[in-house]
Amino acid sequence: VGTTAAGWADLGLDLLLINLGTNDYRIGAATPAAYRQGLEALTTAIRASNPDTGLIFVVPPQTDGTVVTPLSQYRDACYEHCMTAGCEMLNLLDGWGGYTTDLFTDSLHLNAAGASAYVGMANAAFLKL
């Protein structure tokens, strides 16, 4: 759907969890400042056509991938964005603990138990379903 308002209007969203940052800290394609600019553009696009949609930005947990820029710098950029834009943040980097093979299928991707833990943390923090 991208960072333009077109396309977001058709989705009729009430709540959106946006998980970004894993590839950024591993590959270094986006600096923390560029990452924050991307969050800002995405927020603007979504709110342009869905002003009442709740936005929760998720800082991913630490993976076992090669680190180019510490994920904590992306966490801090996400926090600053959320405070400025009035969004929520789910911080899996600090709330999850370190990398564990019990929750990942490989060094980067969650398995079923990891996905369940992710959803459980989001539910406990925001949804309480």
Short mmCIF file of N, CA, C and O in Angstrom, two decimals:
data_model
loop_
_atom_site.label_atom_id
_atom_site.label_comp_id
_atom_site.label_asym_id
_atom_site.label_seq_id
_atom_site.Cartn_x
_atom_site.Cartn_y
_atom_site.Cartn_z
N VAL A 1 0.83 -1.18 0.00
CA VAL A 1 0.00 0.00 0.00
C VAL A 1 0.88 1.25 0.00
O VAL A 1 0.57 2.21 -0.65
N GLY A 2 1.98 1.24 0.73
CA GLY A 2 2.97 2.30 0.63
C GLY A 2 2.76 3.51 1.51
O GLY A 2 1.97 3.49 2.44
N THR A 3 3.48 4.56 1.18
CA THR A 3 3.46 5.77 1.99
C THR A 3 2.63 6.88 1.36
O THR A 3 2.84 8.06 1.64
N THR A 4 1.70 6.53 0.49
CA THR A 4 0.75 7.50 -0.04
C THR A 4 -0.64 7.11 0.47
O THR A 4 -0.89 5.95 0.80
N ALA A 5 -1.53 8.10 0.56
CA ALA A 5 -2.86 7.86 1.11
C ALA A 5 -3.69 6.92 0.25
O ALA A 5 -4.54 6.19 0.76
N ALA A 6 -3.46 6.93 -1.05
CA ALA A 6 -4.23 6.05 -1.95
C ALA A 6 -4.02 4.60 -1.55
O ALA A 6 -2.90 4.15 -1.34
N GLY A 7 -5.08 3.87 -1.44
CA GLY A 7 -4.99 2.46 -1.06
C GLY A 7 -5.31 2.22 0.40
O GLY A 7 -5.95 1.23 0.73
N TRP A 8 -4.89 3.09 1.28
CA TRP A 8 -5.17 2.91 2.70
C TRP A 8 -6.66 3.11 2.99
O TRP A 8 -7.21 2.48 3.88
N ALA A 9 -7.32 4.00 2.24
CA ALA A 9 -8.74 4.30 2.49
C ALA A 9 -9.62 3.08 2.33
O ALA A 9 -10.62 2.93 3.02
N ASP A 10 -9.29 2.19 1.43
CA ASP A 10 -10.13 1.04 1.14
C ASP A 10 -10.04 -0.06 2.20
O ASP A 10 -10.84 -0.99 2.18
N LEU A 11 -9.11 0.05 3.11
CA LEU A 11 -8.89 -1.03 4.06
C LEU A 11 -9.81 -0.98 5.27
O LEU A 11 -10.01 -1.99 5.92
N GLY A 12 -10.34 0.17 5.62
CA GLY A 12 -11.25 0.29 6.76
C GLY A 12 -10.65 -0.20 8.05
O GLY A 12 -11.26 -0.98 8.79
N LEU A 13 -9.48 0.24 8.36
CA LEU A 13 -8.73 -0.25 9.51
C LEU A 13 -9.20 0.38 10.82
O LEU A 13 -9.45 1.58 10.89
N ASP A 14 -9.27 -0.44 11.87
CA ASP A 14 -9.49 0.07 13.22
C ASP A 14 -8.16 0.17 13.96
O ASP A 14 -7.95 1.09 14.75
N LEU A 15 -7.30 -0.79 13.73
CA LEU A 15 -6.02 -0.86 14.41
C LEU A 15 -5.00 -1.49 13.48
O LEU A 15 -5.31 -2.43 12.75
N LEU A 16 -3.79 -0.97 13.53
CA LEU A 16 -2.72 -1.50 12.69
C LEU A 16 -1.45 -1.63 13.52
O LEU A 16 -1.01 -0.68 14.15
N LEU A 17 -0.90 -2.84 13.56
CA LEU A 17 0.41 -3.08 14.17
C LEU A 17 1.43 -3.06 13.04
O LEU A 17 1.29 -3.80 12.07
N ILE A 18 2.44 -2.23 13.18
CA ILE A 18 3.43 -2.05 12.13
C ILE A 18 4.79 -2.46 12.70
O ILE A 18 5.31 -1.81 13.59
N ASN A 19 5.33 -3.55 12.19
CA ASN A 19 6.59 -4.10 12.67
C ASN A 19 7.68 -3.82 11.65
O ASN A 19 7.71 -4.43 10.59
N LEU A 20 8.54 -2.88 11.97
CA LEU A 20 9.62 -2.48 11.06
C LEU A 20 10.93 -2.36 11.83
O LEU A 20 10.93 -2.06 13.01
N GLY A 21 12.03 -2.56 11.14
CA GLY A 21 13.34 -2.33 11.74
C GLY A 21 14.31 -3.49 11.66
O GLY A 21 15.52 -3.29 11.73
N THR A 22 13.80 -4.71 11.51
CA THR A 22 14.68 -5.87 11.50
C THR A 22 15.71 -5.80 10.38
O THR A 22 16.91 -5.96 10.61
N ASN A 23 15.26 -5.54 9.17
CA ASN A 23 16.21 -5.47 8.05
C ASN A 23 17.06 -4.22 8.12
O ASN A 23 18.23 -4.24 7.71
N ASP A 24 16.52 -3.13 8.66
CA ASP A 24 17.27 -1.88 8.74
C ASP A 24 18.52 -2.03 9.61
O ASP A 24 19.61 -1.63 9.21
N TYR A 25 18.37 -2.63 10.78
CA TYR A 25 19.54 -2.73 11.66
C TYR A 25 20.53 -3.78 11.18
O TYR A 25 21.73 -3.68 11.44
N ARG A 26 20.07 -4.77 10.44
CA ARG A 26 20.96 -5.82 9.95
C ARG A 26 21.69 -5.43 8.68
O ARG A 26 22.83 -5.80 8.48
N ILE A 27 21.02 -4.71 7.80
CA ILE A 27 21.58 -4.41 6.49
C ILE A 27 22.15 -3.00 6.44
O ILE A 27 23.08 -2.72 5.69
N GLY A 28 21.61 -2.12 7.25
CA GLY A 28 22.10 -0.75 7.28
C GLY A 28 21.61 0.08 6.09
O GLY A 28 22.17 1.12 5.80
N ALA A 29 20.56 -0.39 5.41
CA ALA A 29 20.05 0.34 4.25
C ALA A 29 19.41 1.66 4.66
O ALA A 29 19.39 2.60 3.87
N ALA A 30 18.89 1.72 5.85
CA ALA A 30 18.28 2.95 6.36
C ALA A 30 18.90 3.30 7.71
O ALA A 30 18.92 2.47 8.62
N THR A 31 19.41 4.49 7.82
CA THR A 31 19.92 4.95 9.11
C THR A 31 18.75 5.11 10.06
O THR A 31 17.59 5.18 9.62
N PRO A 32 18.99 5.20 11.36
CA PRO A 32 17.88 5.47 12.28
C PRO A 32 17.10 6.74 11.93
O PRO A 32 15.88 6.77 12.06
N ALA A 33 17.78 7.76 11.44
CA ALA A 33 17.08 9.00 11.04
C ALA A 33 16.19 8.76 9.82
O ALA A 33 15.04 9.22 9.77
N ALA A 34 16.68 8.00 8.84
CA ALA A 34 15.87 7.68 7.67
C ALA A 34 14.71 6.76 8.04
O ALA A 34 13.60 6.89 7.51
N TYR A 35 14.95 5.84 8.96
CA TYR A 35 13.90 4.96 9.48
C TYR A 35 12.78 5.79 10.09
O TYR A 35 11.60 5.58 9.81
N ARG A 36 13.15 6.78 10.91
CA ARG A 36 12.14 7.64 11.53
C ARG A 36 11.37 8.42 10.47
O ARG A 36 10.15 8.55 10.56
N GLN A 37 12.05 8.91 9.47
CA GLN A 37 11.36 9.63 8.38
C GLN A 37 10.36 8.70 7.69
O GLN A 37 9.27 9.12 7.31
N GLY A 38 10.73 7.45 7.53
CA GLY A 38 9.82 6.48 6.94
C GLY A 38 8.60 6.24 7.81
O GLY A 38 7.47 6.14 7.31
N LEU A 39 8.80 6.17 9.12
CA LEU A 39 7.67 6.02 10.04
C LEU A 39 6.74 7.22 9.95
O LEU A 39 5.51 7.08 9.96
N GLU A 40 7.34 8.41 9.84
CA GLU A 40 6.54 9.63 9.73
C GLU A 40 5.73 9.63 8.44
O GLU A 40 4.53 9.95 8.45
N ALA A 41 6.34 9.25 7.33
CA ALA A 41 5.64 9.22 6.05
C ALA A 41 4.51 8.19 6.07
O ALA A 41 3.41 8.44 5.58
N LEU A 42 4.77 7.04 6.66
CA LEU A 42 3.75 5.99 6.76
C LEU A 42 2.58 6.45 7.62
O LEU A 42 1.42 6.28 7.26
N THR A 43 2.88 7.06 8.76
CA THR A 43 1.84 7.57 9.65
C THR A 43 0.99 8.61 8.94
O THR A 43 -0.25 8.58 9.02
N THR A 44 1.63 9.53 8.25
CA THR A 44 0.91 10.58 7.52
C THR A 44 -0.01 9.97 6.47
O THR A 44 -1.17 10.37 6.34
N ALA A 45 0.48 9.00 5.72
CA ALA A 45 -0.32 8.36 4.67
C ALA A 45 -1.53 7.64 5.25
O ALA A 45 -2.64 7.75 4.73
N ILE A 46 -1.33 6.91 6.32
CA ILE A 46 -2.43 6.15 6.91
C ILE A 46 -3.48 7.10 7.48
O ILE A 46 -4.68 6.95 7.25
N ARG A 47 -3.03 8.11 8.21
CA ARG A 47 -3.96 9.04 8.84
C ARG A 47 -4.69 9.94 7.85
O ARG A 47 -5.76 10.44 8.15
N ALA A 48 -4.12 10.13 6.67
CA ALA A 48 -4.77 10.96 5.66
C ALA A 48 -6.12 10.38 5.24
O ALA A 48 -7.06 11.12 4.96
N SER A 49 -6.21 9.07 5.21
CA SER A 49 -7.46 8.44 4.79
C SER A 49 -8.13 7.63 5.90
O SER A 49 -9.27 7.20 5.74
N ASN A 50 -7.44 7.44 7.00
CA ASN A 50 -7.97 6.67 8.13
C ASN A 50 -7.61 7.38 9.44
O ASN A 50 -6.84 6.87 10.24
N PRO A 51 -8.15 8.58 9.67
CA PRO A 51 -7.71 9.37 10.82
C PRO A 51 -8.01 8.73 12.17
O PRO A 51 -7.34 9.07 13.16
N ASP A 52 -8.94 7.80 12.24
CA ASP A 52 -9.30 7.18 13.51
C ASP A 52 -8.64 5.83 13.74
O ASP A 52 -8.91 5.17 14.74
N THR A 53 -7.79 5.41 12.83
CA THR A 53 -7.10 4.13 12.97
C THR A 53 -6.04 4.23 14.05
O THR A 53 -5.21 5.14 14.04
N GLY A 54 -6.06 3.29 14.98
CA GLY A 54 -5.02 3.22 15.99
C GLY A 54 -3.75 2.64 15.39
O GLY A 54 -3.80 1.66 14.65
N LEU A 55 -2.62 3.27 15.70
CA LEU A 55 -1.33 2.82 15.16
C LEU A 55 -0.42 2.38 16.30
O LEU A 55 -0.16 3.15 17.22
N ILE A 56 0.04 1.15 16.21
CA ILE A 56 1.02 0.62 17.16
C ILE A 56 2.26 0.23 16.36
O ILE A 56 2.22 -0.67 15.53
N PHE A 57 3.35 0.94 16.61
CA PHE A 57 4.62 0.60 15.96
C PHE A 57 5.35 -0.38 16.86
O PHE A 57 5.48 -0.18 18.06
N VAL A 58 5.81 -1.47 16.25
CA VAL A 58 6.46 -2.55 16.99
C VAL A 58 7.95 -2.54 16.71
O VAL A 58 8.39 -2.61 15.56
N VAL A 59 8.73 -2.43 17.78
CA VAL A 59 10.19 -2.58 17.67
C VAL A 59 10.46 -4.07 17.79
O VAL A 59 10.07 -4.70 18.78
N PRO A 60 11.06 -4.68 16.77
CA PRO A 60 11.23 -6.13 16.78
C PRO A 60 12.18 -6.61 17.87
O PRO A 60 13.00 -5.84 18.38
N PRO A 61 12.07 -7.89 18.21
CA PRO A 61 13.03 -8.45 19.16
C PRO A 61 14.40 -8.60 18.52
O PRO A 61 14.53 -8.57 17.29
N GLN A 62 15.39 -8.76 19.35
CA GLN A 62 16.74 -9.01 18.85
C GLN A 62 16.76 -10.35 18.13
O GLN A 62 16.26 -11.35 18.65
N THR A 63 17.31 -10.36 16.94
CA THR A 63 17.47 -11.62 16.21
C THR A 63 18.92 -12.07 16.35
O THR A 63 19.72 -11.44 17.05
N ASP A 64 19.26 -13.12 15.64
CA ASP A 64 20.64 -13.60 15.65
C ASP A 64 21.36 -13.20 14.37
O ASP A 64 22.38 -13.77 14.02
N GLY A 65 20.79 -12.20 13.66
CA GLY A 65 21.41 -11.73 12.43
C GLY A 65 22.60 -10.82 12.73
O GLY A 65 22.79 -10.35 13.85
N THR A 66 23.40 -10.58 11.73
CA THR A 66 24.55 -9.69 11.86
C THR A 66 24.07 -8.27 12.09
O THR A 66 23.19 -7.78 11.40
N VAL A 67 24.66 -7.60 13.06
CA VAL A 67 24.26 -6.23 13.41
C VAL A 67 25.16 -5.24 12.70
O VAL A 67 26.38 -5.29 12.83
N VAL A 68 24.55 -4.32 11.95
CA VAL A 68 25.28 -3.21 11.33
C VAL A 68 25.14 -1.97 12.21
O VAL A 68 26.11 -1.31 12.53
N THR A 69 23.91 -1.67 12.62
CA THR A 69 23.60 -0.56 13.53
C THR A 69 22.79 -1.16 14.67
O THR A 69 21.83 -1.89 14.42
N PRO A 70 23.13 -0.88 15.92
CA PRO A 70 22.39 -1.48 17.02
C PRO A 70 20.88 -1.21 16.92
O PRO A 70 20.45 -0.09 16.64
N LEU A 71 20.09 -2.25 17.13
CA LEU A 71 18.64 -2.13 17.06
C LEU A 71 18.13 -1.10 18.06
O LEU A 71 17.09 -0.48 17.85
N SER A 72 18.85 -0.88 19.14
CA SER A 72 18.44 0.11 20.14
C SER A 72 18.33 1.51 19.53
O SER A 72 17.50 2.32 19.97
N GLN A 73 19.12 1.80 18.51
CA GLN A 73 19.02 3.11 17.86
C GLN A 73 17.72 3.24 17.08
O GLN A 73 17.12 4.32 17.03
N TYR A 74 17.24 2.16 16.50
CA TYR A 74 15.95 2.17 15.81
C TYR A 74 14.82 2.22 16.83
O TYR A 74 13.80 2.87 16.61
N ARG A 75 14.99 1.53 17.96
CA ARG A 75 14.00 1.62 19.05
C ARG A 75 13.84 3.06 19.49
O ARG A 75 12.73 3.55 19.64
N ASP A 76 14.95 3.75 19.69
CA ASP A 76 14.90 5.14 20.14
C ASP A 76 14.24 6.04 19.10
O ASP A 76 13.45 6.93 19.45
N ALA A 77 14.53 5.81 17.83
CA ALA A 77 13.90 6.60 16.76
C ALA A 77 12.40 6.33 16.72
O ALA A 77 11.60 7.26 16.52
N CYS A 78 12.00 5.09 16.92
CA CYS A 78 10.58 4.73 16.94
C CYS A 78 9.89 5.40 18.13
O CYS A 78 8.79 5.95 17.98
N TYR A 79 10.53 5.37 19.27
CA TYR A 79 9.97 6.01 20.46
C TYR A 79 9.76 7.50 20.23
O TYR A 79 8.69 8.04 20.53
N GLU A 80 10.77 8.17 19.68
CA GLU A 80 10.65 9.60 19.40
C GLU A 80 9.50 9.87 18.44
O GLU A 80 8.73 10.81 18.63
N HIS A 81 9.38 9.04 17.40
CA HIS A 81 8.28 9.21 16.45
C HIS A 81 6.93 9.05 17.15
O HIS A 81 6.03 9.86 16.97
N CYS A 82 6.80 8.00 17.93
CA CYS A 82 5.51 7.73 18.59
C CYS A 82 5.14 8.85 19.57
O CYS A 82 3.96 9.23 19.64
N MET A 83 6.10 9.39 20.27
CA MET A 83 5.82 10.48 21.19
C MET A 83 5.37 11.73 20.43
O MET A 83 4.45 12.43 20.85
N THR A 84 5.99 12.00 19.31
CA THR A 84 5.65 13.18 18.50
C THR A 84 4.33 13.00 17.77
O THR A 84 3.51 13.93 17.71
N ALA A 85 4.09 11.82 17.24
CA ALA A 85 2.92 11.57 16.38
C ALA A 85 1.70 11.07 17.14
O ALA A 85 0.63 10.93 16.56
N GLY A 86 1.85 10.77 18.43
CA GLY A 86 0.72 10.27 19.19
C GLY A 86 0.35 8.84 18.85
O GLY A 86 -0.83 8.47 18.87
N CYS A 87 1.34 8.03 18.54
CA CYS A 87 1.14 6.61 18.25
C CYS A 87 1.56 5.80 19.47
O CYS A 87 2.23 6.30 20.37
N GLU A 88 1.20 4.53 19.47
CA GLU A 88 1.63 3.61 20.51
C GLU A 88 2.86 2.85 20.03
O GLU A 88 3.11 2.76 18.83
N MET A 89 3.61 2.29 20.98
CA MET A 89 4.80 1.52 20.64
C MET A 89 4.82 0.25 21.49
O MET A 89 4.59 0.30 22.69
N LEU A 90 5.08 -0.87 20.84
CA LEU A 90 5.32 -2.13 21.52
C LEU A 90 6.79 -2.45 21.36
O LEU A 90 7.28 -2.63 20.24
N ASN A 91 7.50 -2.48 22.46
CA ASN A 91 8.95 -2.62 22.45
C ASN A 91 9.35 -4.07 22.73
O ASN A 91 9.54 -4.46 23.87
N LEU A 92 9.46 -4.87 21.67
CA LEU A 92 9.86 -6.26 21.84
C LEU A 92 11.36 -6.39 22.09
O LEU A 92 11.81 -7.39 22.64
N LEU A 93 12.13 -5.38 21.72
CA LEU A 93 13.58 -5.44 21.95
C LEU A 93 13.87 -5.56 23.44
O LEU A 93 14.65 -6.41 23.85
N ASP A 94 13.25 -4.72 24.24
CA ASP A 94 13.50 -4.73 25.67
C ASP A 94 12.55 -5.66 26.43
O ASP A 94 12.91 -6.18 27.47
N GLY A 95 11.35 -5.86 25.90
CA GLY A 95 10.36 -6.66 26.60
C GLY A 95 10.45 -8.15 26.34
O GLY A 95 9.88 -8.96 27.06
N TRP A 96 11.16 -8.54 25.32
CA TRP A 96 11.23 -9.92 24.88
C TRP A 96 12.36 -10.68 25.54
O TRP A 96 12.27 -11.85 25.81
N GLY A 97 13.46 -10.02 25.76
CA GLY A 97 14.68 -10.70 26.19
C GLY A 97 15.54 -10.95 24.97
O GLY A 97 15.22 -10.51 23.86
N GLY A 98 16.61 -11.64 25.12
CA GLY A 98 17.53 -11.89 24.02
C GLY A 98 17.01 -12.93 23.04
O GLY A 98 15.96 -13.55 23.23
N TYR A 99 17.77 -13.13 22.01
CA TYR A 99 17.46 -14.13 20.98
C TYR A 99 17.45 -15.52 21.61
O TYR A 99 18.32 -15.87 22.40
N THR A 100 16.44 -16.31 21.26
CA THR A 100 16.38 -17.70 21.70
C THR A 100 15.86 -18.57 20.57
O THR A 100 14.90 -18.19 19.89
N THR A 101 16.46 -19.69 20.36
CA THR A 101 16.06 -20.56 19.26
C THR A 101 14.67 -21.14 19.48
O THR A 101 14.05 -21.63 18.54
N ASP A 102 14.15 -21.07 20.70
CA ASP A 102 12.80 -21.59 20.98
C ASP A 102 11.71 -20.79 20.27
O ASP A 102 10.60 -21.28 20.10
N LEU A 103 12.00 -19.55 19.88
CA LEU A 103 10.98 -18.67 19.33
C LEU A 103 11.21 -18.31 17.85
O LEU A 103 10.42 -17.58 17.27
N PHE A 104 12.28 -18.82 17.26
CA PHE A 104 12.63 -18.49 15.88
C PHE A 104 12.78 -19.75 15.04
O PHE A 104 13.27 -20.77 15.53
N THR A 105 12.39 -19.66 13.76
CA THR A 105 12.60 -20.78 12.85
C THR A 105 14.02 -20.81 12.35
O THR A 105 14.52 -21.85 11.93
N ASP A 106 14.65 -19.64 12.34
CA ASP A 106 16.04 -19.49 11.91
C ASP A 106 16.59 -18.30 12.70
O ASP A 106 16.08 -17.99 13.77
N SER A 107 17.59 -17.64 12.19
CA SER A 107 18.19 -16.54 12.95
C SER A 107 17.38 -15.24 12.86
O SER A 107 17.70 -14.28 13.55
N LEU A 108 16.32 -15.21 12.03
CA LEU A 108 15.59 -13.97 11.79
C LEU A 108 14.08 -14.04 11.94
O LEU A 108 13.43 -13.04 12.24
N HIS A 109 13.46 -15.18 11.71
CA HIS A 109 12.01 -15.27 11.57
C HIS A 109 11.38 -16.04 12.73
O HIS A 109 11.85 -17.13 13.09
N LEU A 110 10.28 -15.51 13.25
CA LEU A 110 9.57 -16.15 14.35
C LEU A 110 8.93 -17.46 13.90
O LEU A 110 8.46 -17.58 12.78
N ASN A 111 8.91 -18.41 14.81
CA ASN A 111 8.16 -19.64 14.58
C ASN A 111 6.77 -19.47 15.19
O ASN A 111 6.41 -18.36 15.62
N ALA A 112 5.98 -20.52 15.26
CA ALA A 112 4.63 -20.42 15.80
C ALA A 112 4.64 -19.96 17.27
O ALA A 112 3.83 -19.13 17.67
N ALA A 113 5.57 -20.47 18.06
CA ALA A 113 5.66 -20.06 19.46
C ALA A 113 6.06 -18.58 19.57
O ALA A 113 5.55 -17.86 20.42
N GLY A 114 6.96 -18.15 18.70
CA GLY A 114 7.37 -16.75 18.69
C GLY A 114 6.24 -15.83 18.28
O GLY A 114 6.03 -14.77 18.87
N ALA A 115 5.48 -16.24 17.27
CA ALA A 115 4.33 -15.45 16.82
C ALA A 115 3.29 -15.38 17.93
O ALA A 115 2.68 -14.32 18.17
N SER A 116 3.08 -16.47 18.63
CA SER A 116 2.13 -16.49 19.74
C SER A 116 2.59 -15.56 20.86
O SER A 116 1.78 -14.83 21.46
N ALA A 117 3.89 -15.55 21.15
CA ALA A 117 4.43 -14.65 22.18
C ALA A 117 4.25 -13.20 21.76
O ALA A 117 3.88 -12.34 22.58
N TYR A 118 4.51 -12.90 20.50
CA TYR A 118 4.35 -11.54 19.95
C TYR A 118 2.90 -11.08 20.12
O TYR A 118 2.63 -10.01 20.67
N VAL A 119 1.96 -11.89 19.67
CA VAL A 119 0.55 -11.54 19.76
C VAL A 119 0.11 -11.43 21.22
O VAL A 119 -0.66 -10.54 21.59
N GLY A 120 0.63 -12.31 22.05
CA GLY A 120 0.31 -12.25 23.47
C GLY A 120 0.76 -10.96 24.12
O GLY A 120 0.03 -10.37 24.93
N MET A 121 1.94 -10.49 23.76
CA MET A 121 2.44 -9.22 24.31
C MET A 121 1.60 -8.05 23.81
O MET A 121 1.28 -7.14 24.57
N ALA A 122 1.24 -8.06 22.53
CA ALA A 122 0.40 -6.99 21.99
C ALA A 122 -0.97 -7.01 22.66
O ALA A 122 -1.52 -5.95 23.02
N ASN A 123 -1.52 -8.19 22.84
CA ASN A 123 -2.82 -8.31 23.50
C ASN A 123 -2.76 -7.79 24.94
O ASN A 123 -3.61 -7.02 25.36
N ALA A 124 -1.75 -8.22 25.68
CA ALA A 124 -1.63 -7.81 27.08
C ALA A 124 -1.43 -6.30 27.20
O ALA A 124 -1.96 -5.67 28.13
N ALA A 125 -0.67 -5.72 26.29
CA ALA A 125 -0.36 -4.30 26.38
C ALA A 125 -1.48 -3.39 25.89
O ALA A 125 -1.67 -2.30 26.42
N PHE A 126 -2.25 -3.84 24.87
CA PHE A 126 -3.19 -2.92 24.23
C PHE A 126 -4.62 -3.45 24.10
O PHE A 126 -5.57 -2.70 24.30
N LEU A 127 -4.78 -4.69 23.71
CA LEU A 127 -6.10 -5.17 23.31
C LEU A 127 -6.90 -5.75 24.47
O LEU A 127 -8.09 -5.55 24.57
N LYS A 128 -6.23 -6.55 25.28
CA LYS A 128 -6.84 -7.21 26.44
C LYS A 128 -8.09 -8.02 26.05
O LYS A 128 -9.13 -7.93 26.67
N LEU A 129 -7.93 -8.80 24.97
CA LEU A 129 -9.04 -9.64 24.50
C LEU A 129 -9.06 -10.97 25.21
O LEU A 129 -8.10 -11.53 25.59
#
